[in-house]
CSV table of C-alpha atoms in Angstrom, one decimal:
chain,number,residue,atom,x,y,z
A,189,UNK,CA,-122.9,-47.5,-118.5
A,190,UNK,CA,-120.0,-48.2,-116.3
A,191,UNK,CA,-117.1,-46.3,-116.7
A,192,UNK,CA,-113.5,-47.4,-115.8
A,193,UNK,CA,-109.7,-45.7,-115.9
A,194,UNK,CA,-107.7,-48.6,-116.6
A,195,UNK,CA,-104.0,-48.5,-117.2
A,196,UNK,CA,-102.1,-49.4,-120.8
A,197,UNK,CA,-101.2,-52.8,-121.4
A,198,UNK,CA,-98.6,-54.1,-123.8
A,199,UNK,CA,-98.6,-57.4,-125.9
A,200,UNK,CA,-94.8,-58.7,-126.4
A,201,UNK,CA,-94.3,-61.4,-129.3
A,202,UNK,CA,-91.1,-63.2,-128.6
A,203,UNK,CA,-89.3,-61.0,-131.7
A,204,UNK,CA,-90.1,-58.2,-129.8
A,205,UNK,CA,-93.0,-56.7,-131.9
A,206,UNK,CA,-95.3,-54.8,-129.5
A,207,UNK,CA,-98.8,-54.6,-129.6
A,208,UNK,CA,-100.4,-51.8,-127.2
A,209,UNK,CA,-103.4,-51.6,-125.5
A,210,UNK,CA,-105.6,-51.3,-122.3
A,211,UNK,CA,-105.5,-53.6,-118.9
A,212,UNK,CA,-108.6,-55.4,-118.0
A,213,UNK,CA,-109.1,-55.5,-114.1
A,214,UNK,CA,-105.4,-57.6,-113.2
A,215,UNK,CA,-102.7,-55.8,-113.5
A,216,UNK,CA,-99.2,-57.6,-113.6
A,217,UNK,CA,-97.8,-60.1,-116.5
A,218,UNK,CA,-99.2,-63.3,-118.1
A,219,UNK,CA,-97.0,-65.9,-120.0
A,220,UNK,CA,-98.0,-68.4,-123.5
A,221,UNK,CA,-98.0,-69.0,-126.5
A,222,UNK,CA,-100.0,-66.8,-128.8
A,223,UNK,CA,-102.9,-68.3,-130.9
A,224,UNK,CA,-106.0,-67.0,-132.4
A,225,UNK,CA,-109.5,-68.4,-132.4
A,226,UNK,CA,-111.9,-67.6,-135.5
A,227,UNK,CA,-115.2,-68.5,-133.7
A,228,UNK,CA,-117.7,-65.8,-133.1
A,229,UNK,CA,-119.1,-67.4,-130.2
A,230,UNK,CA,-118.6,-69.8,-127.4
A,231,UNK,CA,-116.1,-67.6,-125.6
A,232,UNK,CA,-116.4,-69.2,-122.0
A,233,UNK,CA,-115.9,-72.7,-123.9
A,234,UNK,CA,-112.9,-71.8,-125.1
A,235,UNK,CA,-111.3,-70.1,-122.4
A,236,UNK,CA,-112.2,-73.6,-120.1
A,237,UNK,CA,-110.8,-75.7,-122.7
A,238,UNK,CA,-108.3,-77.5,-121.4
A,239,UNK,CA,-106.6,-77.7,-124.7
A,240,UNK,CA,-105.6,-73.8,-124.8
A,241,UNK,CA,-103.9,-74.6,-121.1
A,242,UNK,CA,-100.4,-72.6,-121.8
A,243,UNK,CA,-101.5,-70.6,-124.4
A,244,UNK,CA,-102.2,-66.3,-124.4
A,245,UNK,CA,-105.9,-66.5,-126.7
A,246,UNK,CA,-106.5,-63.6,-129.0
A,247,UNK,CA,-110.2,-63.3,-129.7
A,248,UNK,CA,-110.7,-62.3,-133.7
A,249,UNK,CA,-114.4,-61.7,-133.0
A,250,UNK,CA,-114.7,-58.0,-132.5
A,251,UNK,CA,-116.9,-58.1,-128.7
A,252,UNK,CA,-116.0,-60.4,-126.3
A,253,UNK,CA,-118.3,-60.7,-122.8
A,254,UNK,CA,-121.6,-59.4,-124.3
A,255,UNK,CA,-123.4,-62.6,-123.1
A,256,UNK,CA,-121.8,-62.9,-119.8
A,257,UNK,CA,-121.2,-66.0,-118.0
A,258,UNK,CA,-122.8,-69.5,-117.1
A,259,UNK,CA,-122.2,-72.2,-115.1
A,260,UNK,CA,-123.5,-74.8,-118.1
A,261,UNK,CA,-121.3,-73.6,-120.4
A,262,UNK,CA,-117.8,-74.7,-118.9
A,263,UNK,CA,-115.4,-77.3,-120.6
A,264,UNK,CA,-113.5,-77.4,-117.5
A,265,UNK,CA,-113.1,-76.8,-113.5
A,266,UNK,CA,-111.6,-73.4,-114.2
A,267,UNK,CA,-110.3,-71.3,-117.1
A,268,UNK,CA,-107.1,-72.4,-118.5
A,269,UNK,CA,-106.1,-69.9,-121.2
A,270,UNK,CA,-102.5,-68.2,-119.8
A,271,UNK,CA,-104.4,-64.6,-120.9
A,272,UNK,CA,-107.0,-63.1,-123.3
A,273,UNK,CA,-106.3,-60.5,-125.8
A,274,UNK,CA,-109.0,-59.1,-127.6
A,275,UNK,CA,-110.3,-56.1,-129.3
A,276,UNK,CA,-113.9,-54.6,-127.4
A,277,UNK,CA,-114.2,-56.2,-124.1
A,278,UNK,CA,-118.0,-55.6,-122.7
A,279,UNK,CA,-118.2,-54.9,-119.0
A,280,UNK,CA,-122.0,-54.9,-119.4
A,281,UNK,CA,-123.7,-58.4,-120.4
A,282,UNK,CA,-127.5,-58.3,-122.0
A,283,UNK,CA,-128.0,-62.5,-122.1
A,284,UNK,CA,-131.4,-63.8,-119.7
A,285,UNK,CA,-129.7,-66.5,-118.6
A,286,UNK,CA,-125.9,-64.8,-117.7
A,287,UNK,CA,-125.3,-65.7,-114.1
A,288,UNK,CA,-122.1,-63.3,-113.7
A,289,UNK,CA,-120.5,-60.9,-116.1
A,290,UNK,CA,-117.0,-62.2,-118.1
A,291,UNK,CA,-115.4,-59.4,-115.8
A,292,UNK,CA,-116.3,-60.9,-112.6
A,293,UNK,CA,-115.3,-64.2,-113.9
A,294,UNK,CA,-112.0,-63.6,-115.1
A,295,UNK,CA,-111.5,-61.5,-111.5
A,296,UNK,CA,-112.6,-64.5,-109.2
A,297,UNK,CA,-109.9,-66.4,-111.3
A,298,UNK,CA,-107.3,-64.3,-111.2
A,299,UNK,CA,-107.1,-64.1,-115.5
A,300,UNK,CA,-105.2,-61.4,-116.8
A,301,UNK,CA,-106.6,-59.9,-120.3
A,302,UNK,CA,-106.1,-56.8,-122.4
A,303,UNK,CA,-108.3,-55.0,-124.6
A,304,UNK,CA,-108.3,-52.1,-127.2
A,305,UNK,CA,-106.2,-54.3,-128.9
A,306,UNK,CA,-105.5,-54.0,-133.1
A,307,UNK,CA,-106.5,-57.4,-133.0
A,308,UNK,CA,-106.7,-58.1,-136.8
A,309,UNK,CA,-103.0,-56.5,-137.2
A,310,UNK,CA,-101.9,-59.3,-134.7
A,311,UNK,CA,-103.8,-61.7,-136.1
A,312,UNK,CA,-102.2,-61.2,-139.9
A,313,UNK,CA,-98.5,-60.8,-138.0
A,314,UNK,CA,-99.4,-64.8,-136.2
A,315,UNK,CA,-100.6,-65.9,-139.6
A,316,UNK,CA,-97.7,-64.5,-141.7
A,317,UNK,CA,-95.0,-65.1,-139.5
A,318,UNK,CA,-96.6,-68.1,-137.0
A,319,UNK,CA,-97.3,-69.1,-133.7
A,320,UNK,CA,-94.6,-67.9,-130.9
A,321,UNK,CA,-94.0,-67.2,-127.2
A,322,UNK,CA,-95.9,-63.6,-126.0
A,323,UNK,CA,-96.9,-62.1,-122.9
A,324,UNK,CA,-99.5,-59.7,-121.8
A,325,UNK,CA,-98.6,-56.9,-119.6
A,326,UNK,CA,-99.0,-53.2,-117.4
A,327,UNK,CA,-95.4,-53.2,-116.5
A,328,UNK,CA,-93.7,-50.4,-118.6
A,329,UNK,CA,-89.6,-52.3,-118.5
A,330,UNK,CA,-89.6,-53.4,-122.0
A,331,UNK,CA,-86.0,-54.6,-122.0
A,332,UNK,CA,-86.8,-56.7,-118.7
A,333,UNK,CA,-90.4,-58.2,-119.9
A,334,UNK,CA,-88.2,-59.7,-122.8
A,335,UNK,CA,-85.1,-60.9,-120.7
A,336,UNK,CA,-88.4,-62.9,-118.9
A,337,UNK,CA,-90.1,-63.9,-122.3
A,338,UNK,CA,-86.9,-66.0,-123.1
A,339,UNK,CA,-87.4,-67.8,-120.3
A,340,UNK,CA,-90.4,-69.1,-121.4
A,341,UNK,CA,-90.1,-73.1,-122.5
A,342,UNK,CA,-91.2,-73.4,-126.3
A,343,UNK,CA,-94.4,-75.6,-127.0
A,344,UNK,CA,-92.2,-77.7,-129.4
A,345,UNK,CA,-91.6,-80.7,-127.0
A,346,UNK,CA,-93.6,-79.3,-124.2
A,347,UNK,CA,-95.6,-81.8,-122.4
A,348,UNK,CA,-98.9,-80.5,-120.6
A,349,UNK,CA,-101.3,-82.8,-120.1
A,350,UNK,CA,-100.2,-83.1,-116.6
A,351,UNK,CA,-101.1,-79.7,-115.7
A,352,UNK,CA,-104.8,-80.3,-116.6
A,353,UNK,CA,-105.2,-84.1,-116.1
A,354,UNK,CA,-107.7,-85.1,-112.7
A,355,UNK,CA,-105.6,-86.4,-110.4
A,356,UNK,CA,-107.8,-89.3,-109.1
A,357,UNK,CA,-110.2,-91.4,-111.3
A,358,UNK,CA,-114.2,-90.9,-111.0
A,359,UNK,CA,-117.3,-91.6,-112.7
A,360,UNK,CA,-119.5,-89.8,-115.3
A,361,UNK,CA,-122.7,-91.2,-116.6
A,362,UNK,CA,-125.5,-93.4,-115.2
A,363,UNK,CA,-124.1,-96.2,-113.4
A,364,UNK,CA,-126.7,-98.9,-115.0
A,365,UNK,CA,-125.9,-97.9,-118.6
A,366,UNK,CA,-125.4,-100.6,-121.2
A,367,UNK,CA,-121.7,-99.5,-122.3
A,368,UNK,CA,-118.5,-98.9,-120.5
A,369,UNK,CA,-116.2,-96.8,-121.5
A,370,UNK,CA,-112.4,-95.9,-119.9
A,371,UNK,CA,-111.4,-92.5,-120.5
A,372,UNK,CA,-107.8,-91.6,-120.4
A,373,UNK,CA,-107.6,-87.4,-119.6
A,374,UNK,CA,-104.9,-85.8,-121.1
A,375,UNK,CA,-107.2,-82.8,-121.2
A,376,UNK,CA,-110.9,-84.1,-121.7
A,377,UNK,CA,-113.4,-81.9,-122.3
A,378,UNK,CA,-117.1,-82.4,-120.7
A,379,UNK,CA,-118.9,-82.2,-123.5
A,380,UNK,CA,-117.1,-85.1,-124.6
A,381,UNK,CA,-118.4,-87.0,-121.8
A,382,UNK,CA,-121.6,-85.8,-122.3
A,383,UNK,CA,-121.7,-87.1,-125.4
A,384,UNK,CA,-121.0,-90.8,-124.5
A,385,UNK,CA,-123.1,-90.6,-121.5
A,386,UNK,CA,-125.9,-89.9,-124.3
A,387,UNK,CA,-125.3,-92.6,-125.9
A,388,UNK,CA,-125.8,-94.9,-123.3
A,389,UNK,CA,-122.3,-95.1,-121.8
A,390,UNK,CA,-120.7,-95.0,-117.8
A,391,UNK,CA,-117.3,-93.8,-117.9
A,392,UNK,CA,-114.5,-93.7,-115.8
A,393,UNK,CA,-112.4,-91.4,-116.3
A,394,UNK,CA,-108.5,-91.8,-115.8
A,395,UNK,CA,-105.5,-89.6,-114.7
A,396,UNK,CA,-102.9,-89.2,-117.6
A,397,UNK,CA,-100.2,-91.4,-116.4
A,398,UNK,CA,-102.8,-94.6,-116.1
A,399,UNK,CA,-101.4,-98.0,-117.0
A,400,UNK,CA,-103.2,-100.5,-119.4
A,401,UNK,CA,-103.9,-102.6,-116.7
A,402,UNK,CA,-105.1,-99.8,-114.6
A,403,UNK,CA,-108.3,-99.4,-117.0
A,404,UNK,CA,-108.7,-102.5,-118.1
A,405,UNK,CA,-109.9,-103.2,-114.4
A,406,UNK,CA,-112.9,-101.3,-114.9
A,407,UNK,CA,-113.8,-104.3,-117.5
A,408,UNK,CA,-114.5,-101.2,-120.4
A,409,UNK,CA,-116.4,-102.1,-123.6
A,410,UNK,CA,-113.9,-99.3,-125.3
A,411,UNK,CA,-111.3,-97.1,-124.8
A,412,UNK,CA,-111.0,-93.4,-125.7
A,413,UNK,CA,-107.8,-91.0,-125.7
A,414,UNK,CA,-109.1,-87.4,-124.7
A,415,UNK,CA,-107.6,-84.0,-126.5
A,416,UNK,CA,-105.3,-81.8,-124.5
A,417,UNK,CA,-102.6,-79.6,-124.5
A,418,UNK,CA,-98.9,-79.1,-125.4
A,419,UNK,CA,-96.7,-81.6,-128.0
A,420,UNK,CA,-97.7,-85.4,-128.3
A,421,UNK,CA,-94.3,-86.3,-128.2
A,422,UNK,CA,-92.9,-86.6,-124.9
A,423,UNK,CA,-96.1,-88.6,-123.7
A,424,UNK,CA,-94.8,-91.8,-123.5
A,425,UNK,CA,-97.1,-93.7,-120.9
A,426,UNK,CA,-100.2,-92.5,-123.2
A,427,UNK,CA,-98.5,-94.4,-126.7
A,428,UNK,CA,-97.5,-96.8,-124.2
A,429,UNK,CA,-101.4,-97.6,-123.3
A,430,UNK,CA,-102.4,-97.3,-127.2
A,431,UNK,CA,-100.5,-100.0,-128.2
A,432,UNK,CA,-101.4,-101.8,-125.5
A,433,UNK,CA,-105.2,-101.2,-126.6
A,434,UNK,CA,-104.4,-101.7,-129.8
A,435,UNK,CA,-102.3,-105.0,-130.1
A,436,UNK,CA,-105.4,-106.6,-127.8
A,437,UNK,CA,-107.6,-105.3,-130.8
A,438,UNK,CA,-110.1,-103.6,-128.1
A,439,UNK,CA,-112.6,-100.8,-129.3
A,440,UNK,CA,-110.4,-97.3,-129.7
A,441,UNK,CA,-111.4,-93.7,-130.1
A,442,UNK,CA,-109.1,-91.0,-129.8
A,443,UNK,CA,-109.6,-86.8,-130.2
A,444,UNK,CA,-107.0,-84.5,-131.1
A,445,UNK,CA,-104.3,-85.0,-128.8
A,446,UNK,CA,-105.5,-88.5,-128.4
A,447,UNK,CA,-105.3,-88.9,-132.3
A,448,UNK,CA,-101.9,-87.9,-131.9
A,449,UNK,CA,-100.9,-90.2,-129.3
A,450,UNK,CA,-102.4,-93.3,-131.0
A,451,UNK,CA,-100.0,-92.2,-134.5
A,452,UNK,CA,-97.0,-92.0,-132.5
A,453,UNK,CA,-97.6,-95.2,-130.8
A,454,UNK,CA,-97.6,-96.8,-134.0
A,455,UNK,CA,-94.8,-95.0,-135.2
A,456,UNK,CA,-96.2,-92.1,-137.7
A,457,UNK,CA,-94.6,-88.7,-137.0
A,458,UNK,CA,-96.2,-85.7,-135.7
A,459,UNK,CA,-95.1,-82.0,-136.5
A,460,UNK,CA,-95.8,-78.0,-135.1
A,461,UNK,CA,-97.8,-76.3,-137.4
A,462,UNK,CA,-96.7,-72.6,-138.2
A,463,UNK,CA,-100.2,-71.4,-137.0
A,464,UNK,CA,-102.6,-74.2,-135.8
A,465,UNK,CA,-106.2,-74.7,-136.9
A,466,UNK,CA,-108.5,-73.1,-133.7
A,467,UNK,CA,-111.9,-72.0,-134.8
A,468,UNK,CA,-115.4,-73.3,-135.8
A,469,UNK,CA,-116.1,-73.5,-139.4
A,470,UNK,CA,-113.0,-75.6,-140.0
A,471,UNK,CA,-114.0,-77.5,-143.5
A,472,UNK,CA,-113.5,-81.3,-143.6
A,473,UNK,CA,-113.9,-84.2,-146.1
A,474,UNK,CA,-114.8,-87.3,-145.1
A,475,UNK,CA,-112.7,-89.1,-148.0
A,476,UNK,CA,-114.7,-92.3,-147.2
A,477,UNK,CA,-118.3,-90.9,-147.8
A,478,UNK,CA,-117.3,-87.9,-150.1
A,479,UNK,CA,-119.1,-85.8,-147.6
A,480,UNK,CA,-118.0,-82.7,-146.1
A,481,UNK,CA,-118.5,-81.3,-142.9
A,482,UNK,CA,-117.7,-78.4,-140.9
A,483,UNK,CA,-115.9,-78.4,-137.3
A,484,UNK,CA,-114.8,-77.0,-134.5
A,485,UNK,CA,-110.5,-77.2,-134.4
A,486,UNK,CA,-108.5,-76.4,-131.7
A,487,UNK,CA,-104.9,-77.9,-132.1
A,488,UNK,CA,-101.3,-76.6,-133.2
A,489,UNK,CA,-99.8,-79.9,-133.8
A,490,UNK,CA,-101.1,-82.2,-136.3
A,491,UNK,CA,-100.0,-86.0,-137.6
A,492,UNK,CA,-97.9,-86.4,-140.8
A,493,UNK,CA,-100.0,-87.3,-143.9
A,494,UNK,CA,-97.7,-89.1,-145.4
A,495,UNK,CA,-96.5,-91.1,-142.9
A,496,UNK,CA,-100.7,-92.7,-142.6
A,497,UNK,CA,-100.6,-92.7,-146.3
A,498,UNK,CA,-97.5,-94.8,-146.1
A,499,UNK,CA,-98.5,-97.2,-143.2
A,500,UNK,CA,-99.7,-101.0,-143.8
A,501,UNK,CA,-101.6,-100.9,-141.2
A,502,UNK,CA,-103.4,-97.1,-141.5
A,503,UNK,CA,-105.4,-95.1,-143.8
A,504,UNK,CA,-106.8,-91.6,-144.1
A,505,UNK,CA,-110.5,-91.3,-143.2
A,506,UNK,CA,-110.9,-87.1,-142.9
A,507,UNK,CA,-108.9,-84.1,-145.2
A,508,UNK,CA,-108.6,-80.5,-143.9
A,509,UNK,CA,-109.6,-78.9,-147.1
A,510,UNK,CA,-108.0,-75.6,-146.4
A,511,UNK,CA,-104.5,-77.3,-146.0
A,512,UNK,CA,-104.8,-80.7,-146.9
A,513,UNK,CA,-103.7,-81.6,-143.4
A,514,UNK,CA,-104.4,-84.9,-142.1
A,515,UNK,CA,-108.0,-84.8,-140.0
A,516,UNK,CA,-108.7,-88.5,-139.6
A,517,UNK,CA,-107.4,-91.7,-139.9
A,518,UNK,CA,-108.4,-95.2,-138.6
A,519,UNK,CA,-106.7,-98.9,-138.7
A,520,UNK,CA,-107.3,-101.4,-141.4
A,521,UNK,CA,-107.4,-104.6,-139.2
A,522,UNK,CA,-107.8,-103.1,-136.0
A,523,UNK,CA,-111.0,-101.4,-133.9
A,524,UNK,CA,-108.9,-98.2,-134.0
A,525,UNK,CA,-109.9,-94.7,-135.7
A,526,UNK,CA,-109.1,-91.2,-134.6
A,527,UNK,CA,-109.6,-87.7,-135.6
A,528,UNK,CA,-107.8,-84.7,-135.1
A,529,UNK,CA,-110.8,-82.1,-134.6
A,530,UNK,CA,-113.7,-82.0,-131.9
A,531,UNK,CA,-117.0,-84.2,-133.1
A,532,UNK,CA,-118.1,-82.7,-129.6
A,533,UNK,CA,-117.7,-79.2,-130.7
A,534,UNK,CA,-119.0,-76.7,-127.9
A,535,UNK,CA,-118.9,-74.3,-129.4
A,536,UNK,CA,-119.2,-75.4,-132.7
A,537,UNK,CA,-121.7,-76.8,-135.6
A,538,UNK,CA,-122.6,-80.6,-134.8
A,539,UNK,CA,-121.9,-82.1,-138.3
A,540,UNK,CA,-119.5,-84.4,-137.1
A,541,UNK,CA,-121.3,-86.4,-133.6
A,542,UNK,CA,-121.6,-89.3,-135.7
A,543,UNK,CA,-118.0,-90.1,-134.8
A,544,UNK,CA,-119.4,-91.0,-131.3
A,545,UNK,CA,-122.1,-93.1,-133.2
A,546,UNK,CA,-119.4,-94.9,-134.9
A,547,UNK,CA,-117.2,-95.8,-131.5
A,548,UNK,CA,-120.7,-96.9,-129.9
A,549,UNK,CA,-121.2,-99.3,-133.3
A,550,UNK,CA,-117.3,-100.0,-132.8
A,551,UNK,CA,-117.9,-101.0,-129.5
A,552,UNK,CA,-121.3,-103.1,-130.2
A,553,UNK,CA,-119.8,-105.0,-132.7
A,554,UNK,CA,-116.8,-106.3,-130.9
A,555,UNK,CA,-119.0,-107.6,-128.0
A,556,UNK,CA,-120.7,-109.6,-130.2
């Protein structure tokens, strides 16, 4: 069993509540908003995610790194969480297939995390009181780690999909598929690619900032808005392409962020939740089947209900059913639907990949 002197670590919420605990590997001080992610599983997922870029995770599963590392199991070309804070952090990994340890991995990426962490105490504080700047830290100067925490920009009306967007356009898929399909990253995930490329799609895949015309070059079948990070707001270009997409009545799928983007280019509102919705077992209703599903979630803003229930031209396909948030909506006269969780899970349960069926039907039906 490997045994290690590490120093004390601190967890500083933006109202000054402290949190202590015990440095893993980096020492120094990490920077983010502070969220917390239910799923007891699927750690290196979520820390590639680009979708948490920004953001300190706090792990509410109790060991974290006791399956190691592997190269399949990345969302991402690196880890984007800001930091980890969890409660048992497991130096030693007992998985057949690990390829590195979650030590080693965080180390060769220069992640800063704590552990020994009351991590349910924070989590109740978060859920009571809601999401807010934090940093994690070995530095001892209290009153100067929160002259820096002020300095740190506020999600509200942060825009990040620039900081996780590919900066030049390339290919996923099998070149001599039957669909094409233009991507536009604002934080895509792999697995979502993966799942098109399943179903018999080539995608190309665009920068953030890409133009209508820019895509439409490719000669696509469909269009699809990725998930990402930060506030839809202040992503202008993105609406800018969805109503492009939208007015030429092409085939449109968005994902979280994406969902978000395609509601504000049609003028319904968007808000900050107090805590988010970032787990796995997230329970859905599909009010247009009466089934239910369960999801994987990763988001902290969310579209106004009302506003879709209020639109001519929109109405509510999917219910969170633990807040009655909006989860899904689509267009009446349009080949337009979103939803605001991840029908691509990973990690996650898989009750909801028929949303990639649908797009492919989508698509299908408007060549014809």
């Amino acid at each position: 069993m490997k045994y290690i002197q590490r120093k004390k670590a601190i967890l500083l919420l933006a109202d000054g509540t402290i949190f202590e605990g015990k440095s893993i590997g980096k020492d120094g001080t990490s920077f983010g908003e502070i969220c917390y992610n239910t799923g007891m599983t699927g750690y290196q997922e979520i820390f590639t995610d680009p979708s948490y870029f920004g953001q300190l995770m706090l792990a509410t599963n109790a060991h974290i790194g006791n399956y190691g590392v592997n190269n399949n199991e990345i969302e991402s070309d690196s880890i984007k969480i800001s930091g980890l804070v969890c409660k048992n952090f497991s130096y030693n990994y007992s998985r057949h297939n690990a390829q590195d340890s979650l030590e080693n991995y965080f180390e060769k990426q220069n992640l800063m995390a704590i552990s020994d962490v009351d991590t349910r105490a924070v989590v109740r504080y978060i859920r009571d009181n809601g999401a807010m700047n934090a940093l994690i830290s070995t530095d001892t100067d209290i009153e100067a780690l929160k002259e820096q925490l002020k300095a740190v920009p506020n999600m509200n009306g942060l825009e990040l999909a620039s900081k996780v967007s590919t900066k030049e356009s390339y290919f996923f898929g099998e070149e001599s598929a039957p669909i094409k399909i233009s991507a536009l990253d604002i934080g895509i995930k792999k697995n979502i690619l993966r799942n098109l490329s399943e179903r018999g799609c080539y995608i190309k895949v665009f920068p953030y900032n890409s133009t209508f015309n820019e895509m439409n070059a490719f000669n696509p079948d469909g269009f699809f808005l990725s998930n990402g990070p930060g506030d839809p707001e202040p992503l202008k270009e993105a609406q800018e392409l969805a109503r492009e997409i939208i007015k030429r009545d092409l085939p449109l799928f968005g994902i979280c962020l994406g969902h978000q983007v395609i509601a504000l280019a049609n003028g319904i509102s968007t808000y900050k939740m107090h805590n988010g919705h970032r787990g796995i077992n997230h329970p859905i209703k599909n009010v247009i089947t009466g089934k239910g599903e369960v999801t994987s979630q990763n988001h902290g803003f969310v579209v106004k209900r009302e506003d879709v229930e209020n639109h001519n031209d929109f109405e509510v396909t999917h219910i969170h059913l633990n807040d009655d948030t909006l989860a899904g909506m689509r267009m009446k006269n349009k080949n337009c639907f979103s939803v605001q969780y991840h029908p691509e899970a990973s990690p996650g349960p898989h009750d909801s990949s028929y949303l990639f069926d649908q797009f492919i039907t989508n698509i299908k039906a408007s060549k014809k």
